[in-house]
mmCIF file of C-alpha atoms and ligand atoms in Angstrom:
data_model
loop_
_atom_site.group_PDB
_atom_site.id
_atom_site.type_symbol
_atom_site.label_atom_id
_atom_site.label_comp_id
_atom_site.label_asym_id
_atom_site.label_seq_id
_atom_site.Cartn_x
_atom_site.Cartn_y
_atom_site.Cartn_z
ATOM 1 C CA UNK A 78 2.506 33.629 -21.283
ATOM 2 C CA UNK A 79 5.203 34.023 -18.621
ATOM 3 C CA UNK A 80 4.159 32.610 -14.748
ATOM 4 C CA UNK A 81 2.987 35.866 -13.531
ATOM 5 C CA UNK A 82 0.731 35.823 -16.396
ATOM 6 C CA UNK A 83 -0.504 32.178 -15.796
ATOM 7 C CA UNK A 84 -0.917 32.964 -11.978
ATOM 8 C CA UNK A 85 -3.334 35.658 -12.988
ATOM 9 C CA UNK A 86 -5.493 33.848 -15.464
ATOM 10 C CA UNK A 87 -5.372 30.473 -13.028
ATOM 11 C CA UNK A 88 -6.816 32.490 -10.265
ATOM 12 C CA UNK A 89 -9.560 34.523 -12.671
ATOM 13 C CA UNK A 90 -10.448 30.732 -14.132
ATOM 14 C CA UNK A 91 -10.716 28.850 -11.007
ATOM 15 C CA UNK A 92 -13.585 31.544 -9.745
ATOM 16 C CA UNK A 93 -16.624 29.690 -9.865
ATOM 17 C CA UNK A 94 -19.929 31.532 -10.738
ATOM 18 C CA UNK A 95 -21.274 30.576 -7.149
ATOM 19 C CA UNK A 96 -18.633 31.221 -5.618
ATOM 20 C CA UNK A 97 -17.719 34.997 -3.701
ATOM 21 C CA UNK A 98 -14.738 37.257 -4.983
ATOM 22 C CA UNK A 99 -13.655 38.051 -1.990
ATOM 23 C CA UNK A 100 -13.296 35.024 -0.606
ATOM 24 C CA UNK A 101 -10.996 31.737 -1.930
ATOM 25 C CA UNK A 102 -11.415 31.072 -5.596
ATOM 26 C CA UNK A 103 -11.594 27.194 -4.543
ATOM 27 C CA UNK A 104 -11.343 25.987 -0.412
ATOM 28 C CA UNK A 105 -14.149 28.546 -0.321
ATOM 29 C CA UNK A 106 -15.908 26.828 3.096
ATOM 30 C CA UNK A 107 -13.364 26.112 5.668
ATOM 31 C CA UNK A 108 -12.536 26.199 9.706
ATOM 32 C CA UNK A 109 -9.672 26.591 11.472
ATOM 33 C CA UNK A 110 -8.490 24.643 14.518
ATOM 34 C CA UNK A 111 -5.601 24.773 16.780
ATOM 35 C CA UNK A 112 -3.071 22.236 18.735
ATOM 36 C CA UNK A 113 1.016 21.149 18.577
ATOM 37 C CA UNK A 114 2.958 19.224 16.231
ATOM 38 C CA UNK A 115 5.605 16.565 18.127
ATOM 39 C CA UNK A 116 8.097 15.143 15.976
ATOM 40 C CA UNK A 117 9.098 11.332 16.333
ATOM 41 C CA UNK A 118 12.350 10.427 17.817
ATOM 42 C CA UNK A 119 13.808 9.683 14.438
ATOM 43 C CA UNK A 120 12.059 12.478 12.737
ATOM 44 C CA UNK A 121 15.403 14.684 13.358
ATOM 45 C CA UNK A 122 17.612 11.920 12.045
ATOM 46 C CA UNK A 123 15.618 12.563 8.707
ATOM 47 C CA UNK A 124 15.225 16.853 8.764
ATOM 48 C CA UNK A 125 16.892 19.518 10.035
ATOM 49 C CA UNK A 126 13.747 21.926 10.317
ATOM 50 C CA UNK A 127 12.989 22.814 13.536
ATOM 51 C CA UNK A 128 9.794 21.336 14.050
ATOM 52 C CA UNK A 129 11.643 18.403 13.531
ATOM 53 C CA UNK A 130 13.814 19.027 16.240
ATOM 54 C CA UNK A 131 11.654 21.207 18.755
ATOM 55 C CA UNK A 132 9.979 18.838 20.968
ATOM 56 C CA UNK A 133 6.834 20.789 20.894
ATOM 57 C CA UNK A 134 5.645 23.457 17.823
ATOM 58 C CA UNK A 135 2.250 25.308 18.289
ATOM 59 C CA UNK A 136 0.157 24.922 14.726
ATOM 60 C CA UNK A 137 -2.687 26.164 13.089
ATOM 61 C CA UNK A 138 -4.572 24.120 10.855
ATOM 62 C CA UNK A 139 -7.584 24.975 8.416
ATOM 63 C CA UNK A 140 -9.246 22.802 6.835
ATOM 64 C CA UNK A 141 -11.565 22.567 3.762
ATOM 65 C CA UNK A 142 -14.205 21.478 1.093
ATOM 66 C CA UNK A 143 -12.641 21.902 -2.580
ATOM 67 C CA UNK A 144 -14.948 23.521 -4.182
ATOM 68 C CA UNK A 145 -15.302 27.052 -5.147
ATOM 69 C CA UNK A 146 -19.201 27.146 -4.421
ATOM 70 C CA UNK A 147 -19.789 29.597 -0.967
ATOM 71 C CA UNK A 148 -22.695 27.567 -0.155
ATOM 72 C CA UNK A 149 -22.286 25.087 2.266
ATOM 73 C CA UNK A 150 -22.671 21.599 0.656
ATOM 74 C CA UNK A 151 -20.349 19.575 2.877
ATOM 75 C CA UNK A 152 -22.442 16.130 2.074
ATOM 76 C CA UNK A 153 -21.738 16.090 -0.775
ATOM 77 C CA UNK A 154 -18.973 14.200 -3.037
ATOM 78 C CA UNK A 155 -15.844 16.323 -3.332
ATOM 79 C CA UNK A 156 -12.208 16.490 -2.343
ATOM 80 C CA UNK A 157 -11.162 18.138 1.156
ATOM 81 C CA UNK A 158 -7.787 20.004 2.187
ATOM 82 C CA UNK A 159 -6.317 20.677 5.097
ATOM 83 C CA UNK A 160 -3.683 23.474 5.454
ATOM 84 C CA UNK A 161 -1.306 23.458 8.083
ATOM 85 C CA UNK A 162 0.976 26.505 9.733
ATOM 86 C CA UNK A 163 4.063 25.218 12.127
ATOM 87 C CA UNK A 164 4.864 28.735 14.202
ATOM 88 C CA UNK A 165 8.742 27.462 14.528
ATOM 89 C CA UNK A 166 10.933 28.688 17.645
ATOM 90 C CA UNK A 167 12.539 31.707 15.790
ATOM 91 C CA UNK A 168 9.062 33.014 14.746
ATOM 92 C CA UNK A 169 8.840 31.962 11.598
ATOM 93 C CA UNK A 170 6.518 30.276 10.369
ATOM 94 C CA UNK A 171 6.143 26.803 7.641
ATOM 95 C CA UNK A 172 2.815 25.806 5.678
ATOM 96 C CA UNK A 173 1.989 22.215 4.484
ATOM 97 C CA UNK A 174 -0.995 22.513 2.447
ATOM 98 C CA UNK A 175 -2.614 19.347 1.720
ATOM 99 C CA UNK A 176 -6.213 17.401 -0.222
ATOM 100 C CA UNK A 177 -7.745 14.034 0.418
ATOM 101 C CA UNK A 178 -6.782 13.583 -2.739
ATOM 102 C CA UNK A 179 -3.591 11.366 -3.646
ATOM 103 C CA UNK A 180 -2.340 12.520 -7.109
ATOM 104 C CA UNK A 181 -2.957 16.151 -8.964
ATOM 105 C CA UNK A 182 -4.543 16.584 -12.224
ATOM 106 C CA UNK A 183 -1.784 17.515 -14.359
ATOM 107 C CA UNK A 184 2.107 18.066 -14.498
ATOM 108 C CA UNK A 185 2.592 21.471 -15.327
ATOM 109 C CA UNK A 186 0.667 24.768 -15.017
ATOM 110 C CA UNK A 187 -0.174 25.291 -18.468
ATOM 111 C CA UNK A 188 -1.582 21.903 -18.419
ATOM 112 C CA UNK A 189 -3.369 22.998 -15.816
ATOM 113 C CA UNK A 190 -5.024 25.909 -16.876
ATOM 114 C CA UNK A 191 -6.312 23.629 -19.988
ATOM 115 C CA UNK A 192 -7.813 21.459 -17.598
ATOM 116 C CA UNK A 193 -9.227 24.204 -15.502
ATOM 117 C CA UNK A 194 -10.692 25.667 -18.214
ATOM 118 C CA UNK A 195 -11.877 22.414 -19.833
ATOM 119 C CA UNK A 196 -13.471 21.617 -16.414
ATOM 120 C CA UNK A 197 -15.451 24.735 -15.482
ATOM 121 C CA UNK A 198 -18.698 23.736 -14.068
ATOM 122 C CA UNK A 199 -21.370 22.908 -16.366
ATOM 123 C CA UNK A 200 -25.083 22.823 -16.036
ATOM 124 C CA UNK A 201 -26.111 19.736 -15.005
ATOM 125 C CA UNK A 202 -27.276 16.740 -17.809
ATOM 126 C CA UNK A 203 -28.581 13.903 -16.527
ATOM 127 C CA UNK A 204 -27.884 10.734 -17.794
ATOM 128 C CA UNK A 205 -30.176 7.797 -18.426
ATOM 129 C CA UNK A 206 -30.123 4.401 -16.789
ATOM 130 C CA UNK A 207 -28.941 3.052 -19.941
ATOM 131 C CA UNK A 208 -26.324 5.482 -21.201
ATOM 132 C CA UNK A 209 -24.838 4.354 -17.435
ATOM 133 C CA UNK A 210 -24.754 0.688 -18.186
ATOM 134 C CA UNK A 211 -22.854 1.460 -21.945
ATOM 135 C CA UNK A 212 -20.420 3.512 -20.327
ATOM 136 C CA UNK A 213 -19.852 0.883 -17.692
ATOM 137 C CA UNK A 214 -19.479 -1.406 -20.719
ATOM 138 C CA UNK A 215 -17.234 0.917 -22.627
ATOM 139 C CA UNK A 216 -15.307 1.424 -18.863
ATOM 140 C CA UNK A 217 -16.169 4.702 -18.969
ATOM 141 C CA UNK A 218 -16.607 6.510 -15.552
ATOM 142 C CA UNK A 219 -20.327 6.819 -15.532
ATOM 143 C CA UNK A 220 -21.920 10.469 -14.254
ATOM 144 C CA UNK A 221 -22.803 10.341 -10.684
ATOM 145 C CA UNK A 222 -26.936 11.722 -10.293
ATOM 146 C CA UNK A 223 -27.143 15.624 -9.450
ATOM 147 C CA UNK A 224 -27.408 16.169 -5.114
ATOM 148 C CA UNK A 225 -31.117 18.245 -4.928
ATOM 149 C CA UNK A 226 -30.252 21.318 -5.468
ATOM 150 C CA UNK A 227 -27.220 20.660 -7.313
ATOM 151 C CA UNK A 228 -27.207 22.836 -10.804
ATOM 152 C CA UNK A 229 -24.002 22.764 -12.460
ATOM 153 C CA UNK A 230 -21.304 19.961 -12.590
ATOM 154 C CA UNK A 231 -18.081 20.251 -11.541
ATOM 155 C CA UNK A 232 -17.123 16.543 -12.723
ATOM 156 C CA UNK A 233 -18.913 17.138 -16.968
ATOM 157 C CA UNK A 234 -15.587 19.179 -18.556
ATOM 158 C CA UNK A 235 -12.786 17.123 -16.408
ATOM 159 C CA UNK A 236 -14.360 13.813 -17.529
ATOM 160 C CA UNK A 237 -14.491 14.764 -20.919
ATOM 161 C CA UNK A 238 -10.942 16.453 -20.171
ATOM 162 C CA UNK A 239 -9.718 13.188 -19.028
ATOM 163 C CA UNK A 240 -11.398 11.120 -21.868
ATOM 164 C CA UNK A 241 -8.775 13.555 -24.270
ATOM 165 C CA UNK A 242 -5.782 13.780 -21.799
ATOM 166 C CA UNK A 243 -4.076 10.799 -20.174
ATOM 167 C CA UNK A 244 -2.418 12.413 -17.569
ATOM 168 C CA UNK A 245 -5.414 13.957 -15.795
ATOM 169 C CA UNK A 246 -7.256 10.642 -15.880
ATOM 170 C CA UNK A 247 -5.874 9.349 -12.482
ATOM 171 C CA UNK A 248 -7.101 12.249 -10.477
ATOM 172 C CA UNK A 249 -10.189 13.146 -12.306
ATOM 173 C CA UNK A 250 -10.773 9.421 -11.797
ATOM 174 C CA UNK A 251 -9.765 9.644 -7.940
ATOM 175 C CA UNK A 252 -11.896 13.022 -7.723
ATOM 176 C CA UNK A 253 -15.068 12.509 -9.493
ATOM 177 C CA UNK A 254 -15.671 9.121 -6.584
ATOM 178 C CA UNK A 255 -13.874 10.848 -3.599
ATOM 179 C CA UNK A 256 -17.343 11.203 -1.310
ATOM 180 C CA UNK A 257 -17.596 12.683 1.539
ATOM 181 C CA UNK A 258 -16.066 12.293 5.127
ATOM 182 C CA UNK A 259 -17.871 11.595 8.379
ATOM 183 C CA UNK A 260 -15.131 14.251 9.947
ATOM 184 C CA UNK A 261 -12.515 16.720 8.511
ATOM 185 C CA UNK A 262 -10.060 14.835 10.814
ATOM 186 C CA UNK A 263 -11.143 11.067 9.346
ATOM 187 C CA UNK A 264 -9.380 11.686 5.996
ATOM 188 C CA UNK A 265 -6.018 11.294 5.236
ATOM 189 C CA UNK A 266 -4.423 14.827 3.229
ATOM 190 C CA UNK A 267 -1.385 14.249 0.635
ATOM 191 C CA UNK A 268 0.744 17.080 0.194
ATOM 192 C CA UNK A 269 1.174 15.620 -3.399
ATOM 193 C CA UNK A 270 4.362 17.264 -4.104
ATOM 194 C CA UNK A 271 7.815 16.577 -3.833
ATOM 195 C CA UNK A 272 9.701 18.027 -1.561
ATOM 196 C CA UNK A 273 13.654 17.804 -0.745
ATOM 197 C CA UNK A 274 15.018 17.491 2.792
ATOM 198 C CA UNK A 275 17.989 18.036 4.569
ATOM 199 C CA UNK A 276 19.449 16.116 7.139
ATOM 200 C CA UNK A 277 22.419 16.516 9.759
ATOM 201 C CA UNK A 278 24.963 14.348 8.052
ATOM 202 C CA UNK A 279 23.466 16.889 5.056
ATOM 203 C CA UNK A 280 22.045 13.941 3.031
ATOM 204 C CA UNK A 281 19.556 15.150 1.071
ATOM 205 C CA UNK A 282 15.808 13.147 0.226
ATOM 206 C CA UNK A 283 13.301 13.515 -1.830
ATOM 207 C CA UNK A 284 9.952 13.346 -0.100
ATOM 208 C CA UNK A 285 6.911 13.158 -0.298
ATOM 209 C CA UNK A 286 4.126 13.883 2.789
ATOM 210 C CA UNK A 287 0.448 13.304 4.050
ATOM 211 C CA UNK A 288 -1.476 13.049 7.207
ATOM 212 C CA UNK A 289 -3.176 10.111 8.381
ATOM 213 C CA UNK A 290 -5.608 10.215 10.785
ATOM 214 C CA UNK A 291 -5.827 8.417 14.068
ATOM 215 C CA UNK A 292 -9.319 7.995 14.404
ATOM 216 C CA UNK A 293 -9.516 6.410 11.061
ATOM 217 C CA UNK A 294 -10.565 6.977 7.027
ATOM 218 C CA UNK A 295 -14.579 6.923 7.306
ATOM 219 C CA UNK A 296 -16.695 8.449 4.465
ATOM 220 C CA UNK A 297 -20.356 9.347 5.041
ATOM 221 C CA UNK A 298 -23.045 6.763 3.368
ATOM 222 C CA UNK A 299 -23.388 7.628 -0.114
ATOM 223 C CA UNK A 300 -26.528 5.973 -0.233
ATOM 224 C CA UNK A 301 -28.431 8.257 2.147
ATOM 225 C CA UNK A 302 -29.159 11.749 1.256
ATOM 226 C CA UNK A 303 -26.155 14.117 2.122
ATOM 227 C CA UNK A 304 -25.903 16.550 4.930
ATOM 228 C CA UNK A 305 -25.544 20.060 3.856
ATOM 229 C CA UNK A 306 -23.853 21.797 7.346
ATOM 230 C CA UNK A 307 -22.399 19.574 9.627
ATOM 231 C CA UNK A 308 -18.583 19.527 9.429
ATOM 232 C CA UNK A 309 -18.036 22.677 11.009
ATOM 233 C CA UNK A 310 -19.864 21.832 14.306
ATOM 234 C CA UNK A 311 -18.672 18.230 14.169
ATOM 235 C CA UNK A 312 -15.619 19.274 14.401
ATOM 236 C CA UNK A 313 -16.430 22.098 17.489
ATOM 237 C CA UNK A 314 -18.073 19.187 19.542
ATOM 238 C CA UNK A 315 -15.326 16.457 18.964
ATOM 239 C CA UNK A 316 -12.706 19.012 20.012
ATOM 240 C CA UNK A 317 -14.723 20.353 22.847
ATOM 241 C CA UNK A 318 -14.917 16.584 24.200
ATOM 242 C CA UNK A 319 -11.161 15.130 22.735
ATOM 243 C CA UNK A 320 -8.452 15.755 21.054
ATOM 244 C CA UNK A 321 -7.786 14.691 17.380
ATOM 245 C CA UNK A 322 -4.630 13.480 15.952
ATOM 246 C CA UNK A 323 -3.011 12.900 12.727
ATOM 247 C CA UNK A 324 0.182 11.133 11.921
ATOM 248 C CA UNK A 325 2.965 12.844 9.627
ATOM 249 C CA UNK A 326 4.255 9.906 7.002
ATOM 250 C CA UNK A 327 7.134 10.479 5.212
ATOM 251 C CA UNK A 328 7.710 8.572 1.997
ATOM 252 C CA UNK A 329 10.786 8.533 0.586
ATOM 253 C CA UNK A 330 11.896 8.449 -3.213
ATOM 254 C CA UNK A 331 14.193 6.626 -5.015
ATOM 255 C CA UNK A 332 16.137 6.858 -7.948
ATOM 256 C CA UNK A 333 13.580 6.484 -11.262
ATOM 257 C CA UNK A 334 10.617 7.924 -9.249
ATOM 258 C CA UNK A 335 8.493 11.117 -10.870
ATOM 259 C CA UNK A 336 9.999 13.921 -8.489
ATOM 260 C CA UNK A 337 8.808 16.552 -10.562
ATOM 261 C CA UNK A 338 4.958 15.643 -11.636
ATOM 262 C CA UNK A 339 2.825 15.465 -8.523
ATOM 263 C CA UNK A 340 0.146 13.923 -11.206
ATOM 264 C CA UNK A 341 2.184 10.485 -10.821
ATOM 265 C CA UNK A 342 2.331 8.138 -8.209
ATOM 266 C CA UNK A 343 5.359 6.407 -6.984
ATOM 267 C CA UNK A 344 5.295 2.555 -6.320
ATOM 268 C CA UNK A 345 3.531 1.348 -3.027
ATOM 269 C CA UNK A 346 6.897 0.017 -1.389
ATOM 270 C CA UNK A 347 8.653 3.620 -1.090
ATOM 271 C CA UNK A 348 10.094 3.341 2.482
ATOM 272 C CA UNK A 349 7.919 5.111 4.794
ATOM 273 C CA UNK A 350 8.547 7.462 7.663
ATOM 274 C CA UNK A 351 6.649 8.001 10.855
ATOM 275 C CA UNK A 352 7.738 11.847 11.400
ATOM 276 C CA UNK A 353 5.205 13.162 13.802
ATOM 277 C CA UNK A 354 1.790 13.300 15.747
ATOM 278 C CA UNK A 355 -0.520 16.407 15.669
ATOM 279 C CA UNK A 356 -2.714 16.986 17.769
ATOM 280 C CA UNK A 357 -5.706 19.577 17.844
ATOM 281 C CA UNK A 358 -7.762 20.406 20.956
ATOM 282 C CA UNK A 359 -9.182 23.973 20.461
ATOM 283 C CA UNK A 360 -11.548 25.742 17.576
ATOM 284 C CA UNK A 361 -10.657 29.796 17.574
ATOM 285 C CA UNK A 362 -13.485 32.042 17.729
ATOM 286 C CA UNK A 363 -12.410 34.593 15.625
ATOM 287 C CA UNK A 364 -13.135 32.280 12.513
ATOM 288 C CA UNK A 365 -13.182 35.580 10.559
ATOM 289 C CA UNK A 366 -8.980 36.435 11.452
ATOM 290 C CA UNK A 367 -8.041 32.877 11.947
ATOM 291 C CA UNK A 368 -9.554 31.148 8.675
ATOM 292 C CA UNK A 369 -11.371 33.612 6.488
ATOM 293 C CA UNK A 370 -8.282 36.125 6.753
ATOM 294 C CA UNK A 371 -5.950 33.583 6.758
ATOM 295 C CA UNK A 372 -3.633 33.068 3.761
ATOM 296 C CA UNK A 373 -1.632 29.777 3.150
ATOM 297 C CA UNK A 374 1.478 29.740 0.702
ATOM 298 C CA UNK A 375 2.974 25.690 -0.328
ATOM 299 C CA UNK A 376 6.139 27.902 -0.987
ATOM 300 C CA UNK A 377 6.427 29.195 3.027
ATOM 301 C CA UNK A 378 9.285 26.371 3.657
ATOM 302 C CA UNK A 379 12.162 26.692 5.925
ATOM 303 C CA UNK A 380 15.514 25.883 6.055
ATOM 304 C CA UNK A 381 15.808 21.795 6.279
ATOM 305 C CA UNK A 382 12.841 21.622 3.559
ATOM 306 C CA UNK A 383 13.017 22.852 -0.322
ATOM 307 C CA UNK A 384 10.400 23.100 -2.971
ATOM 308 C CA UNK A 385 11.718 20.264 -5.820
ATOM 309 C CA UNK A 386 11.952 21.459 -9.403
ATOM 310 C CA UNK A 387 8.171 20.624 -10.119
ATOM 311 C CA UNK A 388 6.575 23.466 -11.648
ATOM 312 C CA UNK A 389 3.370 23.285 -10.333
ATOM 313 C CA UNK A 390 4.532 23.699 -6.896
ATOM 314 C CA UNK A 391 6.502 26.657 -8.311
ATOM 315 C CA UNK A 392 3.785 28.411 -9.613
ATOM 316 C CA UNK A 393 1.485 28.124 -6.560
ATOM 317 C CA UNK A 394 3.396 30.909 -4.757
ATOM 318 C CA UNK A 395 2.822 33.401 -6.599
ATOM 319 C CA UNK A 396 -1.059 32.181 -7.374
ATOM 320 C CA UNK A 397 -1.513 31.843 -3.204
ATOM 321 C CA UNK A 398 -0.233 35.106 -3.243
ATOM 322 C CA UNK A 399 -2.348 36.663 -5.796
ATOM 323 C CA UNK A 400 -5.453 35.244 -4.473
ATOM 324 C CA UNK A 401 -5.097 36.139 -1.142
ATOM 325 C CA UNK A 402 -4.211 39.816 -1.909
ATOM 326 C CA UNK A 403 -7.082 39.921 -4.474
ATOM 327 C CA UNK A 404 -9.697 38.978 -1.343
ATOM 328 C CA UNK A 405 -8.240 41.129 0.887
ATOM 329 C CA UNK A 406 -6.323 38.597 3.143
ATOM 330 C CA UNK A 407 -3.439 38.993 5.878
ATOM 331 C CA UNK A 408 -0.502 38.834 3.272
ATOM 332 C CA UNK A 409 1.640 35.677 4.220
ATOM 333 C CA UNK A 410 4.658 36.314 6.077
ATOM 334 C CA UNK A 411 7.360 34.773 4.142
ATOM 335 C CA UNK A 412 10.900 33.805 5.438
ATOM 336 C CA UNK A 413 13.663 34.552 3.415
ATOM 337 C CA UNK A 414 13.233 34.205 -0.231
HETATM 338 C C1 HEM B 21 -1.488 24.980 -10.266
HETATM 339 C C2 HEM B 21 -2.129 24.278 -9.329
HETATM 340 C C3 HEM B 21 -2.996 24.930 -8.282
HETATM 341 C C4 HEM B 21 -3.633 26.139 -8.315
HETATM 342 C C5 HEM B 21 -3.676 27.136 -9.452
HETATM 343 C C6 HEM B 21 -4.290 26.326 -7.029
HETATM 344 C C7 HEM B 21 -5.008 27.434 -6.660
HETATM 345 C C8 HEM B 21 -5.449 27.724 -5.395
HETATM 346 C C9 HEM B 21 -5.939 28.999 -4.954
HETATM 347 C C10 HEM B 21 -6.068 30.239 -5.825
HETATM 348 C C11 HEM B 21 -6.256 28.892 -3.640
HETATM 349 C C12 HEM B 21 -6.790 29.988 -2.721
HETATM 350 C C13 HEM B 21 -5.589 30.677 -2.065
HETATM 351 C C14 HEM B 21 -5.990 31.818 -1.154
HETATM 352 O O1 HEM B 21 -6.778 32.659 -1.593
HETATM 353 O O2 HEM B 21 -5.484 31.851 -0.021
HETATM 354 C C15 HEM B 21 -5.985 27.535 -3.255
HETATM 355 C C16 HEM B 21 -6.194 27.011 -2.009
HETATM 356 C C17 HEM B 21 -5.918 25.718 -1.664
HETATM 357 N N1 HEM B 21 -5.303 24.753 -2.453
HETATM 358 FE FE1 HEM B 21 -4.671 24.985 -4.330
HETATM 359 N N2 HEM B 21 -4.057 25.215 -6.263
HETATM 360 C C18 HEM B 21 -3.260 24.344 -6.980
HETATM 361 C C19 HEM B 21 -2.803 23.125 -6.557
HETATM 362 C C20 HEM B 21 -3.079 22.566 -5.345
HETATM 363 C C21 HEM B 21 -2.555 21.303 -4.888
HETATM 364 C C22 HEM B 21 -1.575 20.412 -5.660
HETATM 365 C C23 HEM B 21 -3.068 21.109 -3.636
HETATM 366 C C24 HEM B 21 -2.829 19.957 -2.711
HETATM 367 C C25 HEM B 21 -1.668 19.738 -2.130
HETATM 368 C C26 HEM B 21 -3.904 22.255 -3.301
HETATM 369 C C27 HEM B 21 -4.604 22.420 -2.127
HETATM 370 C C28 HEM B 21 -5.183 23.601 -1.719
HETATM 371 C C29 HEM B 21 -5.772 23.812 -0.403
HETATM 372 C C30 HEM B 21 -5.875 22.787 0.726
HETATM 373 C C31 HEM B 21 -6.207 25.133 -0.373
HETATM 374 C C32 HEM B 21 -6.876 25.859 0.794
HETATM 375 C C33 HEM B 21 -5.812 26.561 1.621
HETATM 376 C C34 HEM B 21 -6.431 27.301 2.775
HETATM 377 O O3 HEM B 21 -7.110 26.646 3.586
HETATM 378 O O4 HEM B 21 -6.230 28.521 2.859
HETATM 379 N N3 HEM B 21 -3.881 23.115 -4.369
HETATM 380 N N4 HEM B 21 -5.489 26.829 -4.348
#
């Protein structure tokens, strides 16, 4: 199958069967909010992109629940993005899309069309207090008990996936106990990728980036009984009161480190880079233009910042760009390429 071919079938697979064709196949349930991005002072040293060098760039931000389900289920366990749009000084615009998640579920695209179809929700099987303890045992993941209401599994097929496929195993793992945040802005987003930089002197980097927020990580209580609806107007009220902010880190690679498998993590003492505060103080009310219609691409970059050779990354442009033209969405405006 060539990628155009794979960037059709991922998009048909990743449709859920409660989900809504013409909206996203998965980051179904979303809002958008609004603010600026300000760089740190050494954040230019690093980048020559011009929201690294701008003092102030306006940015639009939606953010997520994972799945592919339309209903709103926001208490319970699953991972969250957060999509990001810098509108640069020359009109352009950048995306950094991003998931709570640290580490993907597989290296390639045709691995991950195996897992996507491996992992396809199932109906729901129970699982007895016993068969828990024997898989703790066995250290086997045991199944988390079905939210009321909750039919079909989105955790059965990647488990079993994972049981068959080492390389999935530390995101399905990471995934399938991910819970749910109090806020969407108290979770930290990984763009999971790696990405290559440019700097004055032209030095070049390989990078990788996530948010942290300011407020703080803080997941809901997974012992009481989840929330369906309240992340949308949690959000409305905080920003209504206060601003939130998140903090751009930069890690940077080194020689030996995975730059092409965003399903691998690099070792915990990677120097780290402070490149930025964001801050978001308004909710638009035209939710159905400035989130529904909205489409995000991971390969809208601009000049300073380059896609590395990882495939995955490479295929999502052309799969962001299928989707969004198959539901109808404002195309995204791509510079350049
Ligand atoms: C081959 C791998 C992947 C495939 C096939 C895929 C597929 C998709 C599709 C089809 C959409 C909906 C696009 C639209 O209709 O606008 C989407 C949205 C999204 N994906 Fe992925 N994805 C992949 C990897 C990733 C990774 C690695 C991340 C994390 C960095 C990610 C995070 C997101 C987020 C946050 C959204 C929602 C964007 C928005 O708010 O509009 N995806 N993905």
């Amino acid at each position: 199958m060539d990628d155009t071919g794979i960037a059709q079938k991922l998009v048909e697979v990743l449709h859920r069967p409660d989900g809504d064709l013409m909206k996203r196949p998965v980051h179904t349930i979303g809002i958008s909010a609004t603010g600026f991005f300000k760089p740190s002072p050494i954040a230019r040293n690093f980048c020559v992109a011009d929201h690294f060098r701008e003092d102030k760039t306006k940015v639009i931000v939606r953010f997520s629940n994972g799945s592919g389900s339309a209903t709103v289920r926001d208490g319970w366990s699953d991972v969250r993005g957060m999509a990001t749009r810098f509108h640069l000084s020359d009109g352009t615009d950048t995306d950094l899309i991003a998931m709570t998640l640290p580490e993907f579920f597989s290296p390639t695209p045709e691995d991950f069309l195996d897992f996507a179809l491996a992992a396809k929700p199932k109906p729901y099987k129970g699982e007895s207090p016993w068969r828990k303890i024997l898989n703790l045992l066995n250290l086997t993941l045991p199944k988390r008990d079905p939210y009321p209401g909750e039919t079909i599994s989105p955790d059965e097929g990647a488990i079993e996936f994972a049981d068959q496929n080492a390389h999935a195993q530390l995101g399905v793992l990471q995934a399938a106990t991910i819970g749910a945040p109090v806020s969407y802005v108290r979770a930290a987003y990984h763009a999971v990728h790696t990405f290559v930089i440019t700097a004055p002197d032209n030095t070049r980097r390989w990078v990788r980036f996530s948010w942290q927020p300011i407020a703080g990580v803080l997941r809901t209580d997974p012992s009481l009984p989840p929330v369906d609806d309240y992340l949308k107007q949690e959000l409305e009220g905080r920003l209504a009161a206060e601003p939130a902010r998140f903090s751009l880190m930069m890690v940077i690679g080194e020689v030996g480190d995975d730059f092409n498998n965003s399903a691998r993590p690099w070792p915990p003492h990677r120097q780290r880079v402070m490149m930025g505060t964001l801050t978001l103080d308004a909710v638009p009310k035209d939710q159905e233009e400035q989130n529904e219609k909205l489409s995000f691409n991971p390969g809208l970059l601009t000049e300073g910042i380059e896609a590395s050779d990882d495939p995955v990354l490479h295929i999502r442009r052309e799969v962001y760009e299928l989707s969004s033209e198959q539901r109808g969405a404002t195309p995204c405006p791509f510079s350049g390429s």
